[in-house]
Short mmCIF file of C-alpha atoms in Angstrom, two decimals:
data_model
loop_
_atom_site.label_atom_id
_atom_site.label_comp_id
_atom_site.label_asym_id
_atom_site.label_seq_id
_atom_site.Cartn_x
_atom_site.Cartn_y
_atom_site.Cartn_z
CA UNK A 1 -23.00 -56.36 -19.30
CA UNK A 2 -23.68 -56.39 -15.48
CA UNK A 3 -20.19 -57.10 -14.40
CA UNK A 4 -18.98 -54.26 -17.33
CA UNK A 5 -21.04 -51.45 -15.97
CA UNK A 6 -19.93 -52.57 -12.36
CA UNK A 7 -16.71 -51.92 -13.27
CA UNK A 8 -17.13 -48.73 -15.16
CA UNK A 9 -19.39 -47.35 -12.44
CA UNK A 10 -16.55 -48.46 -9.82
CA UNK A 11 -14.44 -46.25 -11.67
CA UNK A 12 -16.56 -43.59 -11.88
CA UNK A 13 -16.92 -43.98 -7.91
CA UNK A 14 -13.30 -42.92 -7.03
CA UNK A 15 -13.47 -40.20 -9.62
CA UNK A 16 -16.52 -38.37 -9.07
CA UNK A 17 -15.14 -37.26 -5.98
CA UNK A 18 -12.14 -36.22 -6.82
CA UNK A 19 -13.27 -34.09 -9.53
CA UNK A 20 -16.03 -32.60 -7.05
CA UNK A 21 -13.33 -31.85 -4.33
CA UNK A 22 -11.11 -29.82 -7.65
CA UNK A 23 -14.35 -27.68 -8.60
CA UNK A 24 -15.14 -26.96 -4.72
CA UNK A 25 -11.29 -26.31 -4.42
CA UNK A 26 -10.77 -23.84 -7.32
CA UNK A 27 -14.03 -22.13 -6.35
CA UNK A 28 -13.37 -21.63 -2.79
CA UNK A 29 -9.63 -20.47 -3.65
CA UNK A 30 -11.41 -17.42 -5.95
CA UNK A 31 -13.86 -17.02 -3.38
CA UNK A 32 -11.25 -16.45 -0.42
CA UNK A 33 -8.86 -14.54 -2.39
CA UNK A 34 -5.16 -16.25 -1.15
CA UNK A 35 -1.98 -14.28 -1.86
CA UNK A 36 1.47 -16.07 -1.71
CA UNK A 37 3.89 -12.98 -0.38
CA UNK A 38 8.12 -13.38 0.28
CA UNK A 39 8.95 -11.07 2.90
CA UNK A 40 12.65 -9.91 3.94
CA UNK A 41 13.06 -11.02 8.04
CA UNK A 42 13.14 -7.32 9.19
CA UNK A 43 9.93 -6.43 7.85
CA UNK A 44 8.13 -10.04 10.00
CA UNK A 45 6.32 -7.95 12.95
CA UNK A 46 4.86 -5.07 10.91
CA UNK A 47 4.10 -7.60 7.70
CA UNK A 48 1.80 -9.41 10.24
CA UNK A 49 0.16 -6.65 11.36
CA UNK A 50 -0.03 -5.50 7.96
CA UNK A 51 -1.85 -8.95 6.92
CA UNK A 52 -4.16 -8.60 10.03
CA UNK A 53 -5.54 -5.10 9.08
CA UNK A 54 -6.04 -6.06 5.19
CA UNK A 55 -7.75 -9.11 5.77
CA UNK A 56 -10.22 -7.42 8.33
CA UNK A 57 -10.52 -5.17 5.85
CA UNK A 58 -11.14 -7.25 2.55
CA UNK A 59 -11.46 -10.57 3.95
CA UNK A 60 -9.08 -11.80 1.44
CA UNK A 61 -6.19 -13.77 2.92
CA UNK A 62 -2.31 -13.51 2.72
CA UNK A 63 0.40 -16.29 3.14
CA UNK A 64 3.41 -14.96 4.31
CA UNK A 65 6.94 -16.55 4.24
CA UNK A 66 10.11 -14.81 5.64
CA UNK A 67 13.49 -15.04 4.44
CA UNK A 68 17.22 -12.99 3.28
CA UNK A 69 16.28 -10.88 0.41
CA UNK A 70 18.92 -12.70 -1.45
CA UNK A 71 17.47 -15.89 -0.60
CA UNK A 72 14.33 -15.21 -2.08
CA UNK A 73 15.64 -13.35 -4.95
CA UNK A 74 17.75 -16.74 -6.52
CA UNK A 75 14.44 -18.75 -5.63
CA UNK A 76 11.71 -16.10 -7.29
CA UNK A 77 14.24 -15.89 -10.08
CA UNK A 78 14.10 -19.95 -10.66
CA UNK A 79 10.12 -20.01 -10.71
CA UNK A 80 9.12 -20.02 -6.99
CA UNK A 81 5.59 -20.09 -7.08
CA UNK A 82 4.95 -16.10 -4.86
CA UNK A 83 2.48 -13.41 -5.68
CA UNK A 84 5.02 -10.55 -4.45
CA UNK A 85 8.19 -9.54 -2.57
CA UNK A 86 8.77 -7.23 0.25
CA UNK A 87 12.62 -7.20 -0.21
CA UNK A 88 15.02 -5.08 2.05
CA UNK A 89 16.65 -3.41 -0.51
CA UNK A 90 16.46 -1.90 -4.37
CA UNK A 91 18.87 -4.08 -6.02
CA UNK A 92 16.59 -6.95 -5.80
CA UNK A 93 13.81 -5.80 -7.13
CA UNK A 94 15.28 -3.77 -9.75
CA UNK A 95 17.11 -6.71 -11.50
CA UNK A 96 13.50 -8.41 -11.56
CA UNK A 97 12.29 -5.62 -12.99
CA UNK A 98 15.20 -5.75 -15.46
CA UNK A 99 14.64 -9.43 -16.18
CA UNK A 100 11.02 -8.78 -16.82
CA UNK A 101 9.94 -11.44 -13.59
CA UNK A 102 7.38 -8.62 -12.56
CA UNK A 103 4.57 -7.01 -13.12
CA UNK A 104 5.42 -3.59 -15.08
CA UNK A 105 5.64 -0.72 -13.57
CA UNK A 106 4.63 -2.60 -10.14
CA UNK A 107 8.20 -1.76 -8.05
CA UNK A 108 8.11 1.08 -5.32
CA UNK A 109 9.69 1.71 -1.96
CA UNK A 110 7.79 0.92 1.04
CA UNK A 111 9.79 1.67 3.98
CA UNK A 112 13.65 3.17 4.89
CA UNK A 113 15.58 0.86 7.38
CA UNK A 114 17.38 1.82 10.17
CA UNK A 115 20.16 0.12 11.22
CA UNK A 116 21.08 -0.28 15.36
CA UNK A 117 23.64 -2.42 17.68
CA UNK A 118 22.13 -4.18 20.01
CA UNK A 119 22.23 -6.11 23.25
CA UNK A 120 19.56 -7.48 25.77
CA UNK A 121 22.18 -6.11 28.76
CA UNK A 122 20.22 -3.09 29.80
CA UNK A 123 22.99 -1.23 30.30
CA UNK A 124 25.58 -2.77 27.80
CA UNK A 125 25.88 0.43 25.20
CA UNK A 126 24.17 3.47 27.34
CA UNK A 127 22.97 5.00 24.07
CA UNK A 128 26.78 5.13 22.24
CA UNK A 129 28.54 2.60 19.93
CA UNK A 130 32.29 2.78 22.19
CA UNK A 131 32.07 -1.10 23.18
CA UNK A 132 32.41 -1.67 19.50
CA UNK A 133 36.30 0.03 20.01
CA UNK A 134 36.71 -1.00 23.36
CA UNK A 135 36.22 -4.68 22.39
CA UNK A 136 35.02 -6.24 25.94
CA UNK A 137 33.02 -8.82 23.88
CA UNK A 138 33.99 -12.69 22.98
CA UNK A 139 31.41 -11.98 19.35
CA UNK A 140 29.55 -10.27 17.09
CA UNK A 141 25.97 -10.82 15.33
CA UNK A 142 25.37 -9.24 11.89
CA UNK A 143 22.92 -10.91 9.04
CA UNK A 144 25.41 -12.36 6.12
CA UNK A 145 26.29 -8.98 3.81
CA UNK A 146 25.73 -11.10 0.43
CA UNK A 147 22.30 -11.95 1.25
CA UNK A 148 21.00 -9.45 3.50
CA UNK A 149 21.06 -5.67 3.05
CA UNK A 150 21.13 -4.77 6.79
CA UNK A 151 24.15 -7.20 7.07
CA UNK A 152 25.51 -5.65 4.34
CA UNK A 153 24.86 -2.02 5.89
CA UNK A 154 27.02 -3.78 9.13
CA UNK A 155 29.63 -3.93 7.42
CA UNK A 156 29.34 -0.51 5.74
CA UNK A 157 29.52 0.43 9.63
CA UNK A 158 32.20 -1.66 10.71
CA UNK A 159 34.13 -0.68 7.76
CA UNK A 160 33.51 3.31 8.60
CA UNK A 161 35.04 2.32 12.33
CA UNK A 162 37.64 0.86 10.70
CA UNK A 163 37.01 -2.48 12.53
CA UNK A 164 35.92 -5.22 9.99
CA UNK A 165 39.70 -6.58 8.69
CA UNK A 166 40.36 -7.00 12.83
CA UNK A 167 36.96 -8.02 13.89
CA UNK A 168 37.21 -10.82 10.63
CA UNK A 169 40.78 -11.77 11.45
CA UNK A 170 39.88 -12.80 15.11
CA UNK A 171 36.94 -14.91 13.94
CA UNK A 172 34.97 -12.87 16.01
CA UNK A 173 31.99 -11.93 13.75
CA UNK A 174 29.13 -14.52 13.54
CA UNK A 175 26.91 -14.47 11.04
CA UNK A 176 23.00 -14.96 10.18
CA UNK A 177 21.92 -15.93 7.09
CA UNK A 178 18.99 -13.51 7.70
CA UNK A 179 18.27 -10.77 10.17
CA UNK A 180 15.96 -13.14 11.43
CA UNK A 181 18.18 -15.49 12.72
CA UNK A 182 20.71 -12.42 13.46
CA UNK A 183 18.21 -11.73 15.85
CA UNK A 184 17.66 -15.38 17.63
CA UNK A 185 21.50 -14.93 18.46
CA UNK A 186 21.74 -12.08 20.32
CA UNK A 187 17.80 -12.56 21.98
CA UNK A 188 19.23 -16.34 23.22
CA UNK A 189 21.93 -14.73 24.66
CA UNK A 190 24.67 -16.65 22.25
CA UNK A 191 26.17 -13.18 21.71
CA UNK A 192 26.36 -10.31 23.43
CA UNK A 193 25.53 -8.30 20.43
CA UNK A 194 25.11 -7.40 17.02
CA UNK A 195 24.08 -5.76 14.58
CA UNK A 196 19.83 -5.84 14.34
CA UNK A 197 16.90 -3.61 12.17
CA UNK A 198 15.46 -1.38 14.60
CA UNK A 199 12.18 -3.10 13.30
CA UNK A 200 13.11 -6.34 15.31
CA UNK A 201 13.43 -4.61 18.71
CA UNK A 202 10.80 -1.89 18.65
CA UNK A 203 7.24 -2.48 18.82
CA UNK A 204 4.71 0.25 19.09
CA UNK A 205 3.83 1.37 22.53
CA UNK A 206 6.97 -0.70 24.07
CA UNK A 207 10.07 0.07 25.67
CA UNK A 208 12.91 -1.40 24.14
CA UNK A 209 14.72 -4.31 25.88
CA UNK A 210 17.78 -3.94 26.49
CA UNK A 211 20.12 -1.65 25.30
CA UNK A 212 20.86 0.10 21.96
CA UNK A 213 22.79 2.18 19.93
CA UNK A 214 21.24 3.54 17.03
CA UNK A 215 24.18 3.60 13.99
CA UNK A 216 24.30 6.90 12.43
CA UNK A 217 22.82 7.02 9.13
CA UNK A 218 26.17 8.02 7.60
CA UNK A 219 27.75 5.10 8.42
CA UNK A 220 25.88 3.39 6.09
CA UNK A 221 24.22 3.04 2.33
CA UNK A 222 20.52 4.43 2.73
CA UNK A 223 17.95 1.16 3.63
CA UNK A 224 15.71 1.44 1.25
CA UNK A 225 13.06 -1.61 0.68
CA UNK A 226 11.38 -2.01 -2.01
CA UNK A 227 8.08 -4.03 -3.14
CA UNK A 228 7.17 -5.90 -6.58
CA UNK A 229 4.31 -7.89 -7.71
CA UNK A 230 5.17 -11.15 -9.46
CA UNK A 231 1.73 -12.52 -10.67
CA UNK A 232 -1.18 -10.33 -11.34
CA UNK A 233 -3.57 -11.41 -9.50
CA UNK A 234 -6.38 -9.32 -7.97
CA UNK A 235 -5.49 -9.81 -3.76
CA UNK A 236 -1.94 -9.47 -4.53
CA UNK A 237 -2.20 -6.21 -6.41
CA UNK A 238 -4.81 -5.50 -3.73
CA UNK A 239 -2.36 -5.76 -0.68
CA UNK A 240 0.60 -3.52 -2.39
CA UNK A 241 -2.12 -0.99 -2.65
CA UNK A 242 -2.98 -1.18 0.66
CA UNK A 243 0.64 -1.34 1.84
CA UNK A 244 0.45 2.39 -0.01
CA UNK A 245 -2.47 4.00 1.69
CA UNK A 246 -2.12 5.92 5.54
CA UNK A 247 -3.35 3.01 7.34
CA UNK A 248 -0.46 1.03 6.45
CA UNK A 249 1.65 3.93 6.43
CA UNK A 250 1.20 4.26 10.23
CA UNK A 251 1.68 0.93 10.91
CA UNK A 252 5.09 0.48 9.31
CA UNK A 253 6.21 3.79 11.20
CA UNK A 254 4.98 2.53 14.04
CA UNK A 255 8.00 0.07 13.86
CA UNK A 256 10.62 2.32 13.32
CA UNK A 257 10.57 2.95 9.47
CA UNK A 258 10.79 5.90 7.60
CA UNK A 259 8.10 5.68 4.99
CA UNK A 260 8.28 8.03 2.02
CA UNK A 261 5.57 10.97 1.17
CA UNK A 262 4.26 9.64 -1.33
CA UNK A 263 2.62 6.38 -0.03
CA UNK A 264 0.10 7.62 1.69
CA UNK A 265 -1.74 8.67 -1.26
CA UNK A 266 -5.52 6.85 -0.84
CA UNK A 267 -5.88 3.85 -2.22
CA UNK A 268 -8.52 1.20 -3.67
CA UNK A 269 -8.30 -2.14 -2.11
CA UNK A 270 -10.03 -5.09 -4.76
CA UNK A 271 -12.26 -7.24 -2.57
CA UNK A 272 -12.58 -10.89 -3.91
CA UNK A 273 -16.45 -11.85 -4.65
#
């Protein structure tokens, strides 16, 4: 009997433990209140300030990931385990909402893009988009158009120049597959310039480095990004709340958006307990 309850106990030993560590686990996770968020590249600087204010504010906490909008569409659509998505565009969101992968009635804008060129040479562009047509430049940077909406509103712009056939038959357009990485080209100095969200140069209460052209809104499809929540759960629906009251509204302007009338309605902001 000894050497049966030994071993019984034994077990018991390694198990205990475990299922301690589970109950402490689950209860901490409702206690902190953690939110699994996709986020489109352009929207990284003002998302983390974003995250910053809410958890001061709750003390709830967000995980952020960044990534192409198309990117994270194909993985949210084949079960990726996020709370919400801050895409950079409508489409997106829209066929989630059409697939019924969200929340109902969940889906609004939070922010209008604007697209510039850009180049860390102070005095490359001198507030005009001419070197585009005079071509003294080996490359060009633009986010991939199938997976990114500011690389797609590139080429919208390119297109309206009439540049993109002879810019693609050179093999002189280089390619991000996010504005992220977009970004890391032209900011290393690998190109010259390219095609960037005014988001990823402009930071509140900073001069711009560099130089920049800011590409007329008619060159190009309206930027409008839109937010959805995927699970219901309270800190995600929590945050997309926040995201629609004036605090956040300033922030996001801060960065260069255009943020529509509406969202800056007050709003209630769940606290976990």
């Amino acid at each position: 009997m000894r050497g049966f309850w030994g071993h019984r106990l034994r077990n018991w030993a390694g198990v205990v433990p475990w299922v301690v560590g589970v109950i402490l686990l689950g209860h901490g996770a409702a206690w902190a209140g953690v939110a699994k968020i996709a986020v489109a590249s352009n929207f990284q600087a003002p998302a983390k300030q974003l995250v910053a204010a809410f958890e001061q504010e709750t003390g709830d906490r967000i995980k952020l990931s960044f990534g192409s909008t198309g990117l994270f569409y194909a993985q949210i659509r084949h079960g990726a385990p996020f709370d919400a998505f801050f895409a950079a565009d409508v489409e997106r969101p829209r066929r989630l909402e059409q697939d019924g992968a969200i929340v109902p009635g969940s889906r609004f804008t939070y922010a209008e893009g604007k697209l510039v060129l850009w180049s860390t040479k102070p005095d490359y562009m001198l507030g005009n988009g001419n070197v585009l047509r005079e071509g003294g430049y080996e490359h060009i940077a633009l986010a991939n158009p199938k997976l990114a909406p500011y690389g797609l509103a590139a080429q919208q712009t390119l297109r309206k120049l009439g540049l993109w056939e002879t810019l693609q038959r050179g093999d002189r357009l280089v390619m991000g597959q996010n504005i992220g990485q977009t970004h890391q080209l032209i900011a290393s100095g690998s190109v010259s310039l390219g095609f960037m969200a005014l988001s990823q140069i402009q930071r509140p209460g900073q001069a711009v480095q560099g130089s920049y052209w800011p590409v007329p809104s008619t060159f190009y499809e309206p930027i409008v990004q839109q937010a959805v929540l995927i699970q219901d759960i309270p800190v995600a629906r929590a945050f997309l709340e926040f995201i629609r009251g004036p605090r956040a509204g300033q922030i996001i302007q801060s960065y260069g958006y255009e943020v529509p009338a509406g969202i800056n309605k007050p709003h209630r902001v769940v606290v976990a307990e």
